[in-house]
PDB file of C-alpha atoms in Angstrom:
ATOM      1  CA  MET A 100     -46.991 -82.037-147.382  1.00 45.00           C
ATOM      2  CA  ASN A 101     -45.112 -78.745-147.536  1.00 47.00           C
ATOM      3  CA  GLN A 102     -41.900 -78.942-145.464  1.00 49.00           C
ATOM      4  CA  LYS A 103     -39.033 -76.554-145.310  1.00 48.00           C
ATOM      5  CA  SER A 104     -35.619 -78.076-145.440  1.00 44.00           C
ATOM      6  CA  THR A 105     -32.868 -76.244-143.609  1.00 43.00           C
ATOM      7  CA  THR A 106     -29.229 -77.085-143.635  1.00 44.00           C
ATOM      8  CA  GLN A 107     -27.058 -76.212-140.687  1.00 45.00           C
ATOM      9  CA  VAL A 108     -23.391 -75.662-141.276  1.00 46.00           C
ATOM     10  CA  PRO A 109     -21.536 -77.546-138.554  1.00 49.00           C
ATOM     11  CA  VAL A 110     -19.064 -75.494-136.546  1.00 48.00           C
ATOM     12  CA  PRO A 111     -15.841 -77.402-135.968  1.00 53.00           C
ATOM     13  CA  ALA A 112     -15.489 -78.565-132.370  1.00 59.00           C
ATOM     14  CA  HIS A 113     -12.374 -76.423-131.964  1.00 71.00           C
ATOM     15  CA  ASP A 114     -14.175 -73.182-132.938  1.00 92.00           C
ATOM     16  CA  PHE A 115     -16.691 -71.020-131.066  1.00 95.00           C
ATOM     17  CA  GLY A 116     -18.675 -68.077-132.381  1.00 96.00           C
ATOM     18  CA  VAL A 117     -21.618 -66.012-131.204  1.00 95.00           C
ATOM     19  CA  LEU A 118     -23.349 -62.732-132.108  1.00 95.00           C
ATOM     20  CA  LEU A 119     -24.267 -60.500-129.186  1.00 95.00           C
ATOM     21  CA  SER A 120     -25.929 -57.139-128.678  1.00 93.00           C
ATOM     22  CA  PRO A 121     -23.528 -54.216-128.158  1.00 93.00           C
ATOM     23  CA  THR A 122     -24.573 -53.606-124.571  1.00 93.00           C
ATOM     24  CA  ALA A 123     -23.026 -54.142-121.150  1.00 94.00           C
ATOM     25  CA  ARG A 124     -25.177 -57.263-120.884  1.00 96.00           C
ATOM     26  CA  GLY A 125     -23.878 -58.544-124.250  1.00 96.00           C
ATOM     27  CA  ALA A 126     -20.276 -57.935-123.172  1.00 96.00           C
ATOM     28  CA  ARG A 127     -20.847 -59.789-119.887  1.00 97.00           C
ATOM     29  CA  LEU A 128     -22.488 -62.672-121.730  1.00 97.00           C
ATOM     30  CA  ALA A 129     -19.521 -62.835-124.143  1.00 97.00           C
ATOM     31  CA  ARG A 130     -17.175 -63.439-121.222  1.00 97.00           C
ATOM     32  CA  LEU A 131     -19.453 -65.993-119.555  1.00 97.00           C
ATOM     33  CA  LEU A 132     -19.937 -67.994-122.762  1.00 97.00           C
ATOM     34  CA  ALA A 133     -16.230 -67.869-123.580  1.00 96.00           C
ATOM     35  CA  VAL A 134     -15.286 -69.054-120.085  1.00 95.00           C
ATOM     36  CA  GLU A 135     -17.667 -72.005-120.347  1.00 95.00           C
ATOM     37  CA  TRP A 136     -16.374 -72.959-123.805  1.00 95.00           C
ATOM     38  CA  LEU A 137     -12.751 -72.632-122.681  1.00 94.00           C
ATOM     39  CA  ARG A 138     -13.459 -74.751-119.592  1.00 92.00           C
ATOM     40  CA  SER A 139     -14.870 -77.520-121.790  1.00 92.00           C
ATOM     41  CA  ARG A 140     -11.648 -77.532-123.857  1.00 91.00           C
ATOM     42  CA  GLU A 141      -9.473 -78.252-120.826  1.00 85.00           C
ATOM     43  CA  LEU A 142      -6.932 -75.595-121.709  1.00 89.00           C
ATOM     44  CA  PRO A 143      -4.151 -74.840-119.252  1.00 87.00           C
ATOM     45  CA  TYR A 144      -5.361 -72.588-116.431  1.00 83.00           C
ATOM     46  CA  GLY A 145      -3.155 -69.618-117.325  1.00 93.00           C
ATOM     47  CA  VAL A 146      -4.283 -69.662-120.951  1.00 96.00           C
ATOM     48  CA  ALA A 147      -7.971 -69.906-120.089  1.00 95.00           C
ATOM     49  CA  GLU A 148      -7.751 -67.110-117.514  1.00 96.00           C
ATOM     50  CA  ALA A 149      -5.853 -64.791-119.860  1.00 97.00           C
ATOM     51  CA  ALA A 150      -8.328 -65.544-122.657  1.00 97.00           C
ATOM     52  CA  ALA A 151     -11.286 -64.736-120.410  1.00 97.00           C
ATOM     53  CA  GLN A 152      -9.763 -61.356-119.533  1.00 97.00           C
ATOM     54  CA  ILE A 153      -9.031 -60.572-123.188  1.00 98.00           C
ATOM     55  CA  VAL A 154     -12.564 -61.538-124.276  1.00 98.00           C
ATOM     56  CA  ALA A 155     -13.969 -59.321-121.513  1.00 97.00           C
ATOM     57  CA  GLU A 156     -11.859 -56.353-122.639  1.00 96.00           C
ATOM     58  CA  PHE A 157     -12.540 -56.755-126.363  1.00 96.00           C
ATOM     59  CA  ALA A 158     -16.280 -57.289-125.775  1.00 96.00           C
ATOM     60  CA  ALA A 159     -16.508 -54.256-123.484  1.00 94.00           C
ATOM     61  CA  ASN A 160     -14.736 -52.174-126.135  1.00 93.00           C
ATOM     62  CA  ALA A 161     -17.112 -53.470-128.838  1.00 94.00           C
ATOM     63  CA  ALA A 162     -20.119 -52.572-126.677  1.00 93.00           C
ATOM     64  CA  THR A 163     -18.715 -49.161-125.753  1.00 90.00           C
ATOM     65  CA  HIS A 164     -16.655 -47.895-128.688  1.00 85.00           C
ATOM     66  CA  GLY A 165     -17.802 -50.164-131.533  1.00 84.00           C
ATOM     67  CA  ARG A 166     -21.500 -49.833-130.896  1.00 80.00           C
ATOM     68  CA  VAL A 167     -23.893 -49.106-133.743  1.00 82.00           C
ATOM     69  CA  SER A 168     -27.587 -49.248-132.932  1.00 80.00           C
ATOM     70  CA  GLY A 169     -29.181 -52.382-134.354  1.00 79.00           C
ATOM     71  CA  ARG A 170     -25.836 -54.062-135.148  1.00 89.00           C
ATOM     72  CA  ASN A 171     -24.412 -56.935-133.132  1.00 93.00           C
ATOM     73  CA  PHE A 172     -20.799 -57.721-132.409  1.00 95.00           C
ATOM     74  CA  ARG A 173     -19.270 -61.162-132.927  1.00 96.00           C
ATOM     75  CA  VAL A 174     -16.986 -63.121-130.623  1.00 97.00           C
ATOM     76  CA  ALA A 175     -14.995 -66.000-132.103  1.00 97.00           C
ATOM     77  CA  LEU A 176     -12.515 -68.355-130.466  1.00 98.00           C
ATOM     78  CA  ARG A 177     -10.357 -70.725-132.476  1.00 97.00           C
ATOM     79  CA  ILE A 178      -7.940 -73.362-131.282  1.00 95.00           C
ATOM     80  CA  SER A 179      -5.090 -74.600-133.435  1.00 93.00           C
ATOM     81  CA  PRO A 180      -2.307 -76.888-132.263  1.00 92.00           C
ATOM     82  CA  GLU A 181      -0.112 -73.808-131.709  1.00 94.00           C
ATOM     83  CA  ALA A 182      -2.443 -71.116-130.339  1.00 96.00           C
ATOM     84  CA  LEU A 183      -5.812 -69.930-129.119  1.00 97.00           C
ATOM     85  CA  ARG A 184      -7.084 -67.031-131.245  1.00 98.00           C
ATOM     86  CA  ILE A 185      -9.645 -64.591-129.885  1.00 98.00           C
ATOM     87  CA  GLU A 186     -11.526 -62.318-132.293  1.00 97.00           C
ATOM     88  CA  VAL A 187     -14.157 -59.672-131.662  1.00 96.00           C
ATOM     89  CA  THR A 188     -15.742 -58.019-134.692  1.00 95.00           C
ATOM     90  CA  ASP A 189     -17.843 -54.861-134.518  1.00 94.00           C
ATOM     91  CA  THR A 190     -19.227 -52.429-137.092  1.00 91.00           C
ATOM     92  CA  ARG A 191     -17.140 -49.342-136.318  1.00 89.00           C
ATOM     93  CA  GLY A 192     -14.128 -49.752-138.583  1.00 86.00           C
ATOM     94  CA  GLU A 193     -13.302 -46.056-138.349  1.00 87.00           C
ATOM     95  CA  ARG A 194     -12.683 -46.331-134.580  1.00 84.00           C
ATOM     96  CA  LEU A 195      -9.484 -48.312-134.209  1.00 86.00           C
ATOM     97  CA  PRO A 196      -8.184 -49.328-130.787  1.00 84.00           C
ATOM     98  CA  ARG A 197      -4.817 -47.933-129.796  1.00 79.00           C
ATOM     99  CA  LEU A 198      -2.555 -48.165-126.811  1.00 77.00           C
ATOM    100  CA  ARG A 199      -2.315 -44.967-124.861  1.00 73.00           C
ATOM    101  CA  PRO A 200      -0.866 -44.067-121.488  1.00 73.00           C
ATOM    102  CA  ALA A 201      -3.382 -44.474-118.693  1.00 68.00           C
ATOM    103  CA  SER A 202      -3.998 -41.526-116.438  1.00 68.00           C
ATOM    104  CA  PRO A 203      -3.476 -42.372-112.745  1.00 70.00           C
ATOM    105  CA  GLU A 204      -6.713 -40.518-111.935  1.00 70.00           C
ATOM    106  CA  GLY A 205      -8.721 -42.028-114.806  1.00 62.00           C
ATOM    107  CA  ASP A 206     -11.061 -44.960-114.413  1.00 62.00           C
ATOM    108  CA  SER A 207     -10.532 -46.260-117.947  1.00 65.00           C
ATOM    109  CA  GLY A 208      -7.838 -46.594-120.590  1.00 68.00           C
ATOM    110  CA  ARG A 209      -5.952 -49.585-119.205  1.00 82.00           C
ATOM    111  CA  GLY A 210      -7.650 -52.419-121.081  1.00 88.00           C
ATOM    112  CA  LEU A 211      -5.351 -52.622-124.072  1.00 91.00           C
ATOM    113  CA  LEU A 212      -2.336 -52.382-121.767  1.00 92.00           C
ATOM    114  CA  MET A 213      -3.680 -55.508-120.074  1.00 93.00           C
ATOM    115  CA  VAL A 214      -4.196 -57.198-123.466  1.00 96.00           C
ATOM    116  CA  GLU A 215      -0.624 -56.263-124.408  1.00 95.00           C
ATOM    117  CA  ALA A 216       0.625 -57.926-121.220  1.00 95.00           C
ATOM    118  CA  LEU A 217      -1.486 -61.095-121.506  1.00 97.00           C
ATOM    119  CA  ALA A 218      -1.435 -61.863-125.251  1.00 98.00           C
ATOM    120  CA  ASP A 219       1.529 -63.152-127.220  1.00 98.00           C
ATOM    121  CA  ARG A 220       0.276 -61.201-130.244  1.00 97.00           C
ATOM    122  CA  TRP A 221      -2.661 -58.890-130.924  1.00 97.00           C
ATOM    123  CA  GLY A 222      -3.836 -56.548-133.621  1.00 96.00           C
ATOM    124  CA  VAL A 223      -6.675 -55.181-135.728  1.00 96.00           C
ATOM    125  CA  GLU A 224      -7.904 -56.205-139.183  1.00 95.00           C
ATOM    126  CA  LEU A 225     -10.228 -53.950-141.158  1.00 94.00           C
ATOM    127  CA  GLY A 226     -13.375 -55.417-142.680  1.00 85.00           C
ATOM    128  CA  PRO A 227     -15.766 -56.619-143.559  1.00 82.00           C
ATOM    129  CA  VAL A 228     -16.804 -53.044-144.344  1.00 85.00           C
ATOM    130  CA  PRO A 229     -17.792 -51.103-142.298  1.00 89.00           C
ATOM    131  CA  GLY A 230     -16.317 -53.146-139.451  1.00 92.00           C
ATOM    132  CA  LYS A 231     -13.108 -54.289-137.882  1.00 94.00           C
ATOM    133  CA  THR A 232     -11.861 -57.345-136.047  1.00 96.00           C
ATOM    134  CA  VAL A 233      -9.673 -56.987-132.985  1.00 96.00           C
ATOM    135  CA  TRP A 234      -7.747 -60.196-132.361  1.00 97.00           C
ATOM    136  CA  ALA A 235      -5.310 -61.692-129.881  1.00 98.00           C
ATOM    137  CA  GLU A 236      -3.396 -64.956-129.815  1.00 98.00           C
ATOM    138  CA  LEU A 237      -2.176 -66.959-126.867  1.00 98.00           C
ATOM    139  CA  THR A 238       0.487 -69.558-127.588  1.00 97.00           C
ATOM    140  CA  LEU A 239      -0.421 -73.020-126.324  1.00 95.00           C
ATOM    141  CA  PRO A 240       2.188 -75.070-124.489  1.00 91.00           C
ATOM    142  CA  GLN A 241       3.495 -77.925-126.613  1.00 87.00           C
ATOM    143  CA  PRO A 242       3.625 -81.447-125.149  1.00 78.00           C
TER     144      PRO A 242
END
């Protein structure tokens, strides 16, 4: 009998990760999956809501500005005793996000201002080449 043996690496229960297509549909799915995972972790309402908004913004940016045909973007959520970390990795390391003043007439350009207001910390890490990871952390209330 010829059987293939595959080994799955278990993902810790406090981590979530998924690869999605860099499309509007992929960005929407990122938010929906993150909301469901966050709901199952019973995080405080304010933290879960802020995280959902940040995932939506980072995923939309990955699908819009970080898009490379045929390359997915990755969403990862990690919970530690101190914080929830949100990471979105795309393959456009040369296009770094930056805060800029939003035009009152414009219909875009406010997303990172929202992230700045909601997150306790956020930033960008280069790599793996040719990509980048945009991350945000939300401090968890201590008992």
